[in-house]
Amino acid sequence: MSDPVISCTDVHKWFGNFEALKGVDMQVEKGEVIVIFGPSGSGKSTFIRTLNRLEEHQQGTIIIDGIELTHDVRNIAAIRSEIGMVFQQFNLFPHLSVLQNVTLAPIWVRKWPKEKAEEVAVQLLERVGIPEQAQKYPGQLSGGQQQRVAIARALAMQPKIMLFDEPTSALDPEMIKEVLDVMIGLAKTGMTMLVVTHEMGFARAVADRMYFFDEGLVIESGSPDDIFKSPQEDRTKLFLSQILTH
Amino acid sequence: MAQARPTSGKPPVISIGFVAWLRENLFSSLANTLLTLGSLAILYFAGRSFLTWAFTQANWGAVTGNLKVLTWGRYPEAQVWRLGVSLLILIVLGVITWRVWRGEPSTSRRIVLLGWAISPVVLTILIRGVTLPTPATIANNLGYYLFRPDVLPLLEQSWRGTSAMIWVGLLLGLTRGMIESRRARLAALIASAAALLFLLPLGLQIEPWIFGLKIPFLIPLLVNLLLATLIGQAAGHSLANVGGVQGALPWLWGLSVPLLLILLTTFDVGVASVAPVEALPIVEPNIWSGIMLTLVLAVVSIVASFPIGVLLALGRRSKLPVVRWVCILFIEVVRGVPLITILFMAQVMLPLFLPLELSIDRVVRAMAGMTLFTAAYLAEIVRGGLQAVHQEQVEAAHALGLSEILVTGLIVLPQALRAVIPPIMGQFVSMFKDTSLVAIVGLLDLLAVGQSVIKQREYLGAVREIYLFAGLFYFVVSYAMSTASRRLEIQLGVVES
């Protein structure tokens, strides 16, 4: 079997004296869809943010696609351009149009000519279902549309890995589906995805493996079948019962 | 039967007559009626005496008879067309910028930016004038430089060698820091070595000016070269990933040939037979006066202070402690001192800090003082805007792989500057009015010229007329600036129109 795309060993992260990650190990193969869930403050967001160095881990090793994340700025830049990220609050650039949001990084980081970047951007906007909004500004779109633009923006860099940090938590209920549909479609194309979410329907549909985080540690991991049908740990059972019953 | 409702989504327009408007806005109650009548009475009496003065007693000849003096002062009348052309260039550039920025971003933006970038040189040449060297002067000066370098310090021209050295060092460093190909770096090294060899005769004559110590002649030269190379290399490293900068490098190298030539051949050796050609007769800044001086001071300070202010604001937030502390020190010192003090310092103290051979014109010193003063205030305004940009925006840009410089230039600054257009324009308006302070340090701006007009025997009493005229001028320009600011805000979607 080939080397894992993401290989994390004993990752620690402190915020001041608070230890947010207490030694996380994770290996992700190419094309896998990983769902990470757990109570708030469990370190799941912090963990995926260490993967593209939005947070700096202080101990342990993270190797992405054969490159180790160190202080070397060039390594960080190389890794970031291979990883797309979608945020809870969309974080679109409000002063740029939808099209400019999507073409920004390809033009400035990949150095594509503008025409090529726009061509790709229009295709991506079609893929996420909002080609007609290209000239609008983020503030004129609904939350669901904004999040789909954010996905298109991340995909425009043609990343090998996509990180989703609670992509539907800030959305009104009726908009969650449109975003999840895009994500499911993406998962079916064979994209390597790490998704922090509590959308268990999504996990059941496309996840290859699930990780349950609590207090900075991976408490339990396994296939969706294992996790939903026969969770081993009490904390996993308790948490699942809390989010699945309401 | 149900009445058909109008289907248009527009709210009904309520129109009222003039009398109804009066009743509603001016006479709606007894108290309002009294206030209205009282105000009308005050307006009537004040207005009547003002109009009586303006039409029967005022000696407007003080203004109309001195219009030329008030406008361009002592600028030679045959050359006034140059001022007109300069103003026209500024207006045209402004209008084009406005139109280009309305539309989609395109390559024309780059052309406009290039226009603004070279405009200071063009306008300086136009307003101040230019002398072009004849081929004979170039040959003559090069001859002096190559064969009689010992004359140069006597001509106070050794700074040219220093500048040339720093330029070469910066280019060398930039190339080393930015380019990874060995061949290009070697070429840069050879080019620098050639330049160095060429510059060496001048270097031998450079006055040592490190803390005034007598140091063997080559050391200060090499220190300059080394420092410039290191700075250039650091800059090159951080600029390495910025699009377009690498492409500019060959141009910079190409540019350095004419630049070094100009630097090394344009000094005046005082040989009459090879005197340079006056393409545009020189009008030294120290005779600039009137509205022209006021406008030049304002435009220069506005255009120059803006980039400096932005850099200071960014520097104040820098992660590098030295940069941060230098910026904080500068901003706080300048903001802690009144403008008039800075103007006096620029006139009196600046010559103490500069090498003797650099004597800067008084007008230019005032410009520098006003620019630095405005820049410090702008820096704080811009910093406020920077703080208003959410950290998530920076994270999103980082996650896309944008480098630190790109994040600042494409994401943070555009949003920050948009948020602070009103205070920035306010600062510019206030700076424009503060140009009148240069009268105190002896420059002849509009107000100072006005005061000298009042002292003429025939217009001795015309104080009010002159000050009214000056006041009107300041008001019209300031009002135009704030109108432009408001339209800019609407344009950029900061406020609803």
XYZ file of C-alpha atoms in Angstrom:
743
model
C 0.000 0.000 0.000
C 1.162 3.534 -0.771
C 2.265 5.991 1.881
C -0.543 7.813 3.654
C -1.337 11.323 2.386
C -1.570 12.588 5.928
C 0.498 11.077 8.672
C 0.293 12.541 12.173
C 2.194 11.129 15.109
C 1.849 12.274 18.702
C 0.662 15.808 17.842
C 0.571 18.147 20.832
C -0.680 21.712 20.966
C -0.784 24.085 23.899
C -2.618 27.402 24.141
C -0.655 28.985 26.974
C -0.903 26.389 29.720
C -3.961 24.709 28.266
C -3.145 21.538 26.394
C -5.597 21.429 23.491
C -4.111 18.382 21.778
C -2.563 15.687 23.932
C -0.925 13.425 21.391
C -3.081 12.765 18.353
C -2.179 10.042 15.863
C -3.878 9.763 12.495
C -3.033 8.203 9.157
C -5.157 9.087 6.145
C -4.909 7.296 2.815
C -5.526 8.981 -0.486
C -9.221 9.258 -1.288
C -10.420 8.574 2.231
C -13.230 10.599 3.788
C -12.656 11.105 7.493
C -15.329 12.501 9.798
C -14.139 13.991 13.062
C -16.680 14.631 15.781
C -16.765 15.274 19.475
C -17.958 17.779 22.069
C -17.021 21.430 21.740
C -13.566 22.181 23.080
C -12.399 18.649 22.359
C -9.637 19.847 20.010
C -11.129 18.618 16.744
C -11.013 22.040 15.030
C -7.588 22.735 16.488
C -6.394 19.434 15.074
C -7.417 20.019 11.483
C -6.100 23.585 11.725
C -2.656 22.218 12.586
C -2.680 20.330 9.269
C -2.310 23.537 7.232
C -0.439 25.387 9.941
C -3.202 27.798 10.920
C -2.205 26.508 14.338
C 1.349 25.511 15.045
C 1.848 22.146 16.751
C 4.570 22.146 19.363
C 5.381 18.449 19.559
C 5.059 15.441 17.299
C 5.259 15.224 13.527
C 2.819 16.008 10.748
C 3.704 14.814 7.267
C 1.474 15.900 4.415
C 2.010 14.270 1.038
C 5.601 13.496 1.955
C 6.454 16.989 3.232
C 6.952 17.489 6.941
C 5.410 20.602 8.469
C 8.225 22.585 10.040
C 9.054 26.232 10.500
C 10.333 26.384 6.937
C 8.122 28.970 5.251
C 8.467 27.341 1.855
C 7.244 24.004 3.186
C 4.261 25.692 4.764
C 3.435 27.504 1.525
C 3.781 24.274 -0.461
C 1.536 22.369 1.930
C -1.074 25.116 2.078
C -1.416 25.191 -1.679
C -2.162 21.434 -1.630
C -4.813 21.712 1.077
C -8.155 23.417 0.623
C -10.060 24.566 3.688
C -13.681 25.454 4.298
C -14.552 27.367 7.440
C -17.576 27.463 9.690
C -18.116 31.183 8.996
C -17.363 30.865 5.236
C -14.716 33.653 5.468
C -15.251 34.842 1.922
C -13.476 38.082 1.058
C -16.248 40.684 1.205
C -14.481 43.226 -1.000
C -14.146 40.822 -3.922
C -16.867 39.457 -6.179
C -17.687 35.747 -6.109
C -15.621 35.198 -9.242
C -12.684 37.145 -7.816
C -12.888 35.168 -4.583
C -12.524 31.953 -6.555
C -9.820 33.133 -8.973
C -7.665 35.004 -6.429
C -5.436 32.159 -5.285
C -5.010 30.465 -8.690
C -3.924 33.779 -10.201
C -1.593 34.880 -7.424
C -0.296 31.588 -6.038
C -0.516 29.208 -9.009
C 0.306 32.108 -11.385
C -2.369 31.042 -13.860
C -3.376 33.517 -16.547
C -6.606 35.262 -15.644
C -8.585 33.669 -18.489
C -7.688 30.142 -17.407
C -8.467 30.900 -13.761
C -11.857 32.337 -14.686
C -12.672 29.408 -16.909
C -11.935 26.981 -14.089
C -13.821 29.186 -11.622
C -16.959 29.213 -13.778
C -16.822 25.423 -14.043
C -16.481 25.125 -10.276
C -19.345 27.528 -9.661
C -21.455 25.377 -11.947
C -20.384 22.310 -10.018
C -21.519 23.843 -6.723
C -24.699 25.010 -8.398
C -24.419 28.807 -8.454
C -22.951 29.892 -11.807
C -25.381 32.819 -12.023
C -23.963 34.503 -8.912
C -20.430 34.997 -10.263
C -20.578 38.783 -10.450
C -22.284 39.294 -7.075
C -20.546 40.094 -3.821
C -20.564 37.662 -0.869
C -22.788 39.972 1.161
C -25.553 39.554 -1.426
C -25.677 35.751 -1.081
C -27.415 33.472 1.413
C -25.335 31.512 3.905
C -25.660 28.283 1.952
C -24.607 29.988 -1.271
C -21.663 31.612 0.486
C -20.495 28.289 1.826
C -20.738 26.749 -1.644
C -18.642 29.621 -3.018
C -16.144 28.918 -0.236
C -15.961 25.289 -1.362
C -15.443 26.397 -4.970
C -12.751 28.819 -3.812
C -10.884 26.034 -2.020
C -11.266 23.660 -4.993
C -9.946 26.263 -7.419
C -6.430 25.568 -6.166
C -6.946 21.937 -7.210
C -5.969 20.681 -3.776
C -5.172 17.073 -2.944
C -6.833 17.322 0.450
C -9.911 19.226 1.624
C -10.473 20.241 5.241
C -13.962 21.174 6.425
C -14.233 22.876 9.794
C -17.883 22.544 10.843
C -19.061 23.683 7.420
C -22.778 23.578 8.219
C -22.829 24.786 11.826
C -23.479 28.423 10.929
C -26.201 27.665 8.397
C -29.959 27.870 8.658
C -31.465 24.357 8.617
C -32.918 24.642 5.126
C -29.489 25.469 3.698
C -27.579 22.605 5.273
C -28.677 20.137 2.641
C -27.436 22.151 -0.335
C -23.961 22.329 1.193
C -23.914 18.663 2.242
C -24.986 17.644 -1.264
C -21.975 19.435 -2.698
C -19.718 17.757 -0.136
C -21.154 14.315 -0.853
C -20.632 14.907 -4.557
C -17.055 15.880 -3.840
C -16.462 12.790 -1.701
C -17.678 10.604 -4.558
C -15.036 12.074 -6.894
C -12.360 10.502 -4.699
C -11.192 13.653 -2.923
C -9.345 13.091 0.342
C -11.504 14.871 2.923
C -11.287 15.570 6.632
C -14.599 16.854 7.903
C -15.311 18.158 11.382
C -19.075 17.880 11.632
C -21.991 16.615 13.640
C -23.998 15.765 10.530
C -24.219 12.047 11.165
C -26.261 11.509 8.027
C -23.307 12.757 6.025
C -20.977 10.493 7.989
C -23.135 7.465 7.314
C -23.383 8.284 3.622
C -19.754 8.855 2.698
C -17.327 8.510 5.635
C -14.699 5.786 5.416
C -13.633 6.268 9.001
C -14.772 8.324 11.947
C -12.731 9.755 14.804
C -14.265 10.686 18.136
C -12.307 13.446 19.892
C -12.607 14.379 23.547
C -10.312 16.506 25.703
C -7.588 16.667 23.087
C -7.376 12.948 22.426
C -8.770 10.469 19.919
C -11.045 8.390 22.133
C -12.262 6.045 19.473
C -12.056 5.550 15.746
C -13.488 3.159 13.247
C -15.839 2.749 10.320
C -19.267 4.418 10.573
C -20.768 0.966 11.125
C -18.522 0.294 14.107
C -19.084 3.716 15.605
C -22.850 3.819 15.234
C -23.642 0.183 15.969
C -21.073 -0.866 18.499
C -19.210 2.026 20.071
C -16.656 0.701 22.567
C -16.151 3.699 24.837
C -18.690 5.091 27.297
C -17.925 8.660 26.274
C -18.617 7.875 22.628
C -21.904 6.215 23.539
C -22.942 9.157 25.707
C -22.052 11.733 23.067
C -23.764 9.830 20.261
C -26.885 9.430 22.344
C -26.904 13.165 22.974
C -26.597 14.215 19.347
C -28.694 11.480 17.785
C -31.752 11.597 20.025
C -32.911 15.148 19.503
C -65.981 43.573 -4.870
C -62.379 43.684 -3.793
C -60.441 46.603 -5.116
C -57.559 45.703 -7.428
C -54.274 46.334 -5.660
C -51.458 47.932 -7.571
C -48.812 45.313 -8.208
C -45.781 47.545 -8.445
C -43.506 47.200 -5.438
C -42.724 50.880 -5.143
C -43.819 52.858 -2.116
C -46.294 55.642 -2.847
C -44.729 59.042 -3.467
C -46.136 61.690 -1.207
C -45.998 65.149 -2.678
C -46.885 68.238 -0.729
C -47.253 71.822 -1.801
C -44.955 74.678 -0.851
C -47.358 76.131 1.692
C -47.918 72.741 3.281
C -44.155 72.249 3.449
C -43.749 75.636 5.151
C -46.461 74.805 7.634
C -45.016 71.419 8.408
C -41.371 72.404 8.739
C -41.316 76.014 9.890
C -44.629 76.873 11.533
C -45.798 73.620 13.054
C -46.215 75.056 16.533
C -46.097 78.368 18.346
C -42.537 77.788 19.541
C -41.373 76.843 16.027
C -43.081 79.904 14.573
C -41.261 82.144 17.035
C -37.935 80.450 16.282
C -38.477 80.810 12.545
C -39.315 84.496 12.832
C -36.355 85.122 15.143
C -33.930 83.382 12.812
C -35.280 85.302 9.839
C -34.719 88.578 11.687
C -31.114 87.669 12.523
C -30.443 86.540 8.958
C -31.933 89.764 7.644
C -29.826 92.090 9.769
C -26.597 90.144 9.359
C -27.154 89.653 5.668
C -28.083 93.260 5.075
C -24.948 94.674 6.648
C -22.768 92.120 4.877
C -24.320 92.804 1.497
C -24.143 96.571 2.044
C -20.432 96.205 2.807
C -19.808 93.822 -0.068
C -21.490 96.014 -2.689
C -20.817 99.559 -1.540
C -17.764 99.720 0.701
C -15.554 96.753 -0.125
C -12.532 97.429 -2.281
C -12.535 94.275 -4.388
C -9.712 95.741 -6.389
C -7.434 94.339 -3.705
C -8.377 90.877 -4.924
C -8.924 91.417 -8.632
C -5.917 93.679 -8.992
C -3.677 91.121 -7.302
C -5.185 87.967 -8.726
C -1.983 86.964 -10.462
C 0.107 87.540 -7.362
C -2.340 85.602 -5.233
C -2.511 82.718 -7.692
C 1.007 82.048 -8.866
C 2.966 84.702 -7.056
C 6.451 85.171 -8.391
C 6.322 82.313 -10.867
C 7.589 83.795 -14.167
C 4.565 84.722 -16.217
C 5.974 83.277 -19.434
C 6.185 79.904 -17.701
C 2.747 79.843 -16.112
C 1.499 77.483 -18.812
C 3.567 74.796 -17.098
C 1.418 75.141 -13.997
C -1.692 74.848 -16.158
C -0.388 71.710 -17.827
C 0.522 70.219 -14.431
C -2.963 70.873 -13.085
C -4.427 69.381 -16.241
C -2.298 66.252 -15.876
C -3.467 65.823 -12.282
C -7.117 66.290 -13.220
C -6.917 63.947 -16.197
C -5.111 61.323 -14.113
C -7.736 61.686 -11.386
C -10.656 61.326 -13.803
C -9.092 58.314 -15.528
C -8.424 56.651 -12.164
C -12.030 57.247 -11.183
C -13.379 55.743 -14.393
C -11.026 52.769 -14.430
C -11.766 51.891 -10.814
C -15.513 51.855 -11.437
C -15.222 48.943 -13.800
C -13.795 45.501 -13.454
C -10.166 45.215 -12.433
C -8.122 45.052 -15.583
C -4.730 45.792 -16.987
C -5.693 49.456 -17.330
C -5.416 49.655 -13.538
C -1.752 48.836 -13.819
C -1.305 51.567 -16.414
C -3.065 54.068 -14.146
C -0.900 53.049 -11.195
C 2.177 53.413 -13.377
C 0.905 56.873 -14.326
C 0.658 57.866 -10.675
C 4.053 56.353 -9.976
C 5.822 58.454 -12.591
C 3.683 61.561 -12.092
C 5.912 63.009 -9.332
C 8.900 62.993 -11.684
C 6.943 64.481 -14.586
C 5.305 67.153 -12.432
C 8.570 68.064 -10.756
C 10.220 68.465 -14.130
C 7.298 70.548 -15.359
C 7.001 72.832 -12.362
C 10.623 73.150 -11.393
C 12.090 72.906 -14.855
C 14.836 70.740 -16.253
C 18.219 71.125 -17.797
C 19.350 68.489 -20.197
C 23.035 67.746 -20.538
C 24.453 68.031 -24.009
C 26.596 65.158 -25.292
C 29.531 67.466 -24.698
C 28.709 67.906 -21.000
C 28.270 64.166 -20.564
C 31.641 63.464 -22.136
C 33.233 66.270 -20.184
C 31.850 65.105 -16.838
C 32.681 61.492 -17.496
C 36.165 62.697 -18.263
C 36.372 64.507 -14.940
C 35.029 61.496 -13.193
C 37.399 59.020 -14.766
C 40.581 61.058 -14.886
C 40.292 63.818 -12.284
C 38.274 62.249 -9.443
C 40.144 64.406 -6.953
C 38.103 67.400 -8.169
C 34.801 65.839 -7.188
C 34.896 66.462 -3.417
C 35.717 70.082 -4.193
C 32.543 70.224 -6.265
C 30.647 68.588 -3.370
C 29.633 65.753 -5.664
C 30.958 62.713 -3.821
C 27.454 61.750 -2.647
C 26.792 60.614 -6.193
C 29.318 57.819 -5.801
C 27.756 56.771 -2.499
C 24.296 56.661 -4.045
C 25.518 54.691 -7.034
C 27.196 52.232 -4.697
C 24.022 51.760 -2.647
C 21.965 51.235 -5.803
C 24.322 48.581 -7.126
C 24.432 46.864 -3.725
C 20.626 46.809 -3.476
C 20.262 45.292 -6.924
C 22.901 42.685 -6.221
C 21.220 41.756 -2.943
C 17.771 41.610 -4.523
C 19.029 39.283 -7.215
C 20.763 37.046 -4.710
C 17.710 36.891 -2.502
C 15.155 36.375 -5.221
C 16.725 34.291 -7.938
C 17.773 30.735 -7.377
C 19.378 30.082 -10.743
C 23.119 30.129 -10.357
C 23.761 31.621 -13.742
C 21.597 34.683 -13.080
C 23.292 35.226 -9.739
C 26.683 34.972 -11.356
C 25.655 37.482 -14.023
C 24.485 39.863 -11.304
C 27.781 39.427 -9.505
C 29.770 40.192 -12.645
C 27.617 43.224 -13.441
C 28.115 44.521 -9.896
C 31.845 43.893 -10.063
C 32.034 45.833 -13.326
C 30.038 48.693 -11.820
C 32.216 48.582 -8.729
C 35.379 48.783 -10.776
C 33.904 51.701 -12.679
C 32.922 53.423 -9.450
C 36.194 52.820 -7.707
C 37.900 56.088 -8.707
C 35.017 57.964 -7.130
C 35.153 55.722 -4.099
C 38.735 56.685 -3.518
C 37.652 60.274 -3.082
C 34.592 59.787 -0.926
C 34.665 61.785 2.280
C 34.445 59.312 5.122
C 31.246 60.131 7.000
C 30.793 57.441 9.594
C 30.322 59.366 12.833
C 32.669 61.958 11.373
C 35.657 59.705 11.978
C 38.576 59.748 9.620
C 38.411 56.273 8.198
C 40.471 54.939 5.300
C 38.672 55.974 2.147
C 37.403 52.630 0.903
C 35.837 51.465 4.143
C 32.714 53.650 4.179
C 32.199 52.788 0.551
C 32.385 49.071 1.192
C 30.223 49.385 4.293
C 27.553 51.064 2.192
C 27.828 48.384 -0.447
C 27.661 45.579 2.087
C 24.723 47.045 3.991
C 22.814 47.684 0.774
C 23.497 44.125 -0.392
C 22.265 42.653 2.887
C 19.115 44.785 2.877
C 18.508 43.914 -0.752
C 18.982 40.226 -0.054
C 16.533 40.274 2.853
C 14.015 42.137 0.714
C 14.624 39.717 -2.133
C 13.917 36.723 0.102
C 10.601 38.081 1.247
C 9.630 39.271 -2.229
C 10.665 36.046 -3.921
C 7.157 34.648 -4.149
C 5.359 37.837 -5.133
C 4.066 37.736 -8.656
C 5.620 40.142 -11.103
C 8.487 41.254 -8.907
C 10.926 38.790 -10.376
C 9.967 39.945 -13.833
C 10.845 43.508 -12.859
C 14.403 42.589 -11.947
C 15.898 42.622 -15.463
C 14.236 46.006 -15.967
C 15.862 47.322 -12.818
C 19.261 46.124 -13.995
C 18.629 47.698 -17.382
C 17.477 50.903 -15.725
C 20.655 51.141 -13.712
C 22.810 51.913 -16.757
C 21.107 55.258 -17.565
C 20.629 55.888 -13.857
C 24.311 55.511 -13.068
C 25.161 57.604 -16.108
C 22.826 60.381 -15.002
C 24.101 60.123 -11.464
C 27.720 60.372 -12.520
C 27.539 62.876 -15.363
C 24.937 65.491 -14.583
C 26.874 67.626 -12.145
C 27.857 71.130 -13.062
C 31.575 71.594 -13.466
C 31.126 75.183 -14.431
C 32.678 75.009 -17.881
C 30.802 77.545 -19.935
C 31.530 76.032 -23.317
C 29.689 72.832 -22.423
C 26.865 74.412 -20.401
C 23.768 72.226 -20.259
C 20.654 73.032 -22.241
C 17.742 74.549 -20.348
C 14.874 72.600 -21.850
C 12.422 74.070 -19.353
C 13.885 77.075 -17.535
C 14.468 76.268 -13.890
C 12.081 77.957 -11.457
C 13.579 77.284 -8.049
C 11.084 76.276 -5.341
C 12.078 79.220 -3.170
C 10.190 81.580 -5.449
C 7.049 79.437 -5.587
C 4.220 81.329 -3.910
C 0.506 82.021 -3.655
C -2.237 79.497 -4.374
C 0.229 77.593 -6.506
C 2.490 76.951 -3.506
C -0.480 76.042 -1.325
C -1.663 73.485 -3.873
C 1.796 72.065 -4.502
C 2.378 71.645 -0.758
C -1.004 69.987 -0.333
C -0.753 67.640 -3.311
C 2.798 66.569 -2.516
C 2.041 65.975 1.151
C -1.129 64.028 0.355
C 0.413 61.844 -2.318
C 3.641 61.228 -0.422
C 2.195 60.790 3.063
C -0.280 58.108 2.040
C 2.168 55.296 1.242
C 4.403 56.298 4.159
C 1.426 56.252 6.525
C 0.335 52.824 5.298
C 3.863 51.456 5.700
C 4.103 52.910 9.212
C 0.782 51.343 10.160
C 1.908 47.959 8.843
C 5.281 48.387 10.528
C 3.604 49.089 13.830
C 1.901 45.696 13.606
C 5.020 43.924 12.396
C 6.248 40.799 14.147
C 9.805 42.124 13.976
C 10.424 44.031 17.211
C 12.941 46.474 15.733
C 10.613 47.522 12.916
C 7.696 47.762 15.339
C 9.555 49.895 17.864
C 10.992 52.238 15.260
C 7.509 52.802 13.822
C 5.931 53.329 17.232
C 8.675 55.738 18.204
C 8.294 57.737 15.010
C 4.494 57.865 15.161
C 4.340 58.819 18.820
C 7.094 61.435 18.611
C 5.560 63.125 15.591
C 2.059 63.007 17.014
C 3.318 64.448 20.263
C 4.668 67.575 18.594
C 2.671 70.437 17.041
C 2.941 70.802 13.271
C 4.431 74.256 13.597
C 7.265 72.817 15.684
C 7.952 70.252 13.005
C 7.992 72.965 10.360
C 10.496 74.969 12.396
C 12.577 71.858 12.989
C 12.546 71.105 9.271
C 13.829 74.618 8.562
C 16.348 74.898 11.370
C 17.309 71.444 12.604
C 17.254 69.319 9.462
C 20.465 70.819 8.044
C 22.230 69.611 11.192
C 21.438 65.977 10.468
C 22.138 65.952 6.760
C 25.556 65.793 5.175
C 26.832 69.236 4.309
C 26.766 68.759 0.572
C 23.014 68.145 0.626
C 21.399 71.533 0.906
C 17.669 71.155 0.561
C 15.395 73.929 -0.510
C 13.154 75.484 2.144
C 9.963 74.608 0.289
C 11.079 71.005 -0.047
C 11.863 70.932 3.669
C 8.380 72.203 4.464
C 6.954 69.499 2.206
C 8.989 66.861 4.009
C 7.805 68.144 7.387
C 4.140 68.174 6.390
C 4.438 64.766 4.737
C 5.952 63.128 7.815
C 3.444 64.836 10.116
C 0.477 63.683 8.032
C 1.976 60.222 7.623
C 2.093 59.718 11.397
C -1.585 60.606 11.747
C -2.533 58.513 8.735
C -0.638 55.588 10.232
C -2.897 55.626 13.283
C -6.024 55.917 11.140
C -4.920 53.032 8.937
C -4.019 50.971 12.011
C -7.595 51.419 13.176
C -8.749 50.069 9.819
C -6.348 47.139 10.047
C -7.728 46.204 13.432
C -11.232 46.165 11.984
C -10.302 43.363 9.567
C -11.159 40.035 11.147
C -8.445 37.499 11.843
C -10.581 34.917 9.986
C -9.955 36.810 6.749
C -6.222 36.384 7.248
C -6.670 32.686 8.052
C -8.784 32.105 4.965
C -6.137 33.780 2.815
C -3.350 31.784 4.464
C -5.291 28.577 3.926
C -5.357 29.361 0.199
C -1.575 29.501 0.216
C -1.186 33.274 -0.125
C 2.103 34.601 1.201
C 2.274 37.164 3.978
C 2.775 40.049 1.523
C -0.115 38.945 -0.677
C -2.402 38.548 2.329
C -1.602 42.097 3.368
C -1.827 43.576 -0.110
C -4.845 41.728 -1.469
C -6.983 40.967 1.569
C -6.166 43.061 4.623
C -5.238 46.482 3.215
C -8.108 46.814 0.726
C -10.626 46.080 3.467
C -8.848 48.231 6.039
C -8.507 51.257 3.754
C -12.140 51.039 2.663
C -13.211 51.210 6.274
C -11.238 54.380 6.957
C -11.873 56.525 3.876
C -13.786 59.197 5.855
C -11.095 59.790 8.500
C -8.337 59.646 5.877
C -10.061 62.276 3.780
C -10.685 64.279 6.946
C -6.973 64.162 7.660
C -6.197 65.302 4.119
C -8.642 68.215 4.363
C -7.162 69.250 7.678
C -3.661 68.931 6.229
C -4.660 71.077 3.273
C -5.791 73.857 5.593
C -2.676 73.433 7.736
C -0.500 74.339 4.760
C -1.298 77.927 5.755
C 1.078 77.435 8.696
C 4.086 77.564 6.388
C 3.605 81.337 6.320
C 5.040 81.338 9.837
C 8.326 79.822 8.708
C 8.570 82.386 5.955
C 7.141 80.636 2.910
C 4.811 82.668 0.711
C 1.653 80.587 0.502
C -1.732 82.109 -0.317
C -2.183 83.555 3.164
C 1.303 85.035 3.304
C 0.908 86.603 -0.136
C -2.459 87.955 0.988
C -0.850 89.568 3.993
C 1.752 91.211 1.809
C -0.987 92.496 -0.512
C -2.670 94.168 2.447
C 0.536 96.041 3.131
C 0.482 97.695 -0.301
C -0.386 101.366 0.071
C -3.369 101.379 -2.298
C -5.065 98.396 -0.638
C -4.145 99.235 2.933
C -7.607 98.669 4.411
C -8.551 95.642 2.337
C -8.049 93.120 5.131
C -11.563 91.701 4.937
C -11.562 91.343 1.163
C -8.312 89.408 1.092
C -9.164 87.106 3.982
C -12.626 86.501 2.562
C -11.061 85.522 -0.739
C -8.569 83.214 0.977
C -11.321 81.721 3.114
C -13.466 81.102 0.057
C -10.586 79.372 -1.698
C -9.901 77.063 1.249
C -13.607 76.326 1.585
C -14.111 75.476 -2.095
C -11.158 73.086 -2.179
C -11.997 71.463 1.173
C -15.626 71.046 0.164
C -14.584 69.489 -3.133
C -12.381 67.058 -1.220
C -15.127 65.962 1.143
C -17.575 65.608 -1.747
C -15.057 63.418 -3.543
C -14.644 61.366 -0.370
C -18.379 60.816 -0.072
C -18.662 59.736 -3.692
C -15.712 57.409 -3.219
C -17.449 55.753 -0.286
C -20.584 55.218 -2.345
C -18.478 53.950 -5.218
C -16.762 51.356 -3.076
C -19.999 50.315 -1.445
C -18.968 51.451 2.022
C -22.261 53.264 2.514
C -25.568 52.994 0.727
C -26.048 55.750 -1.804
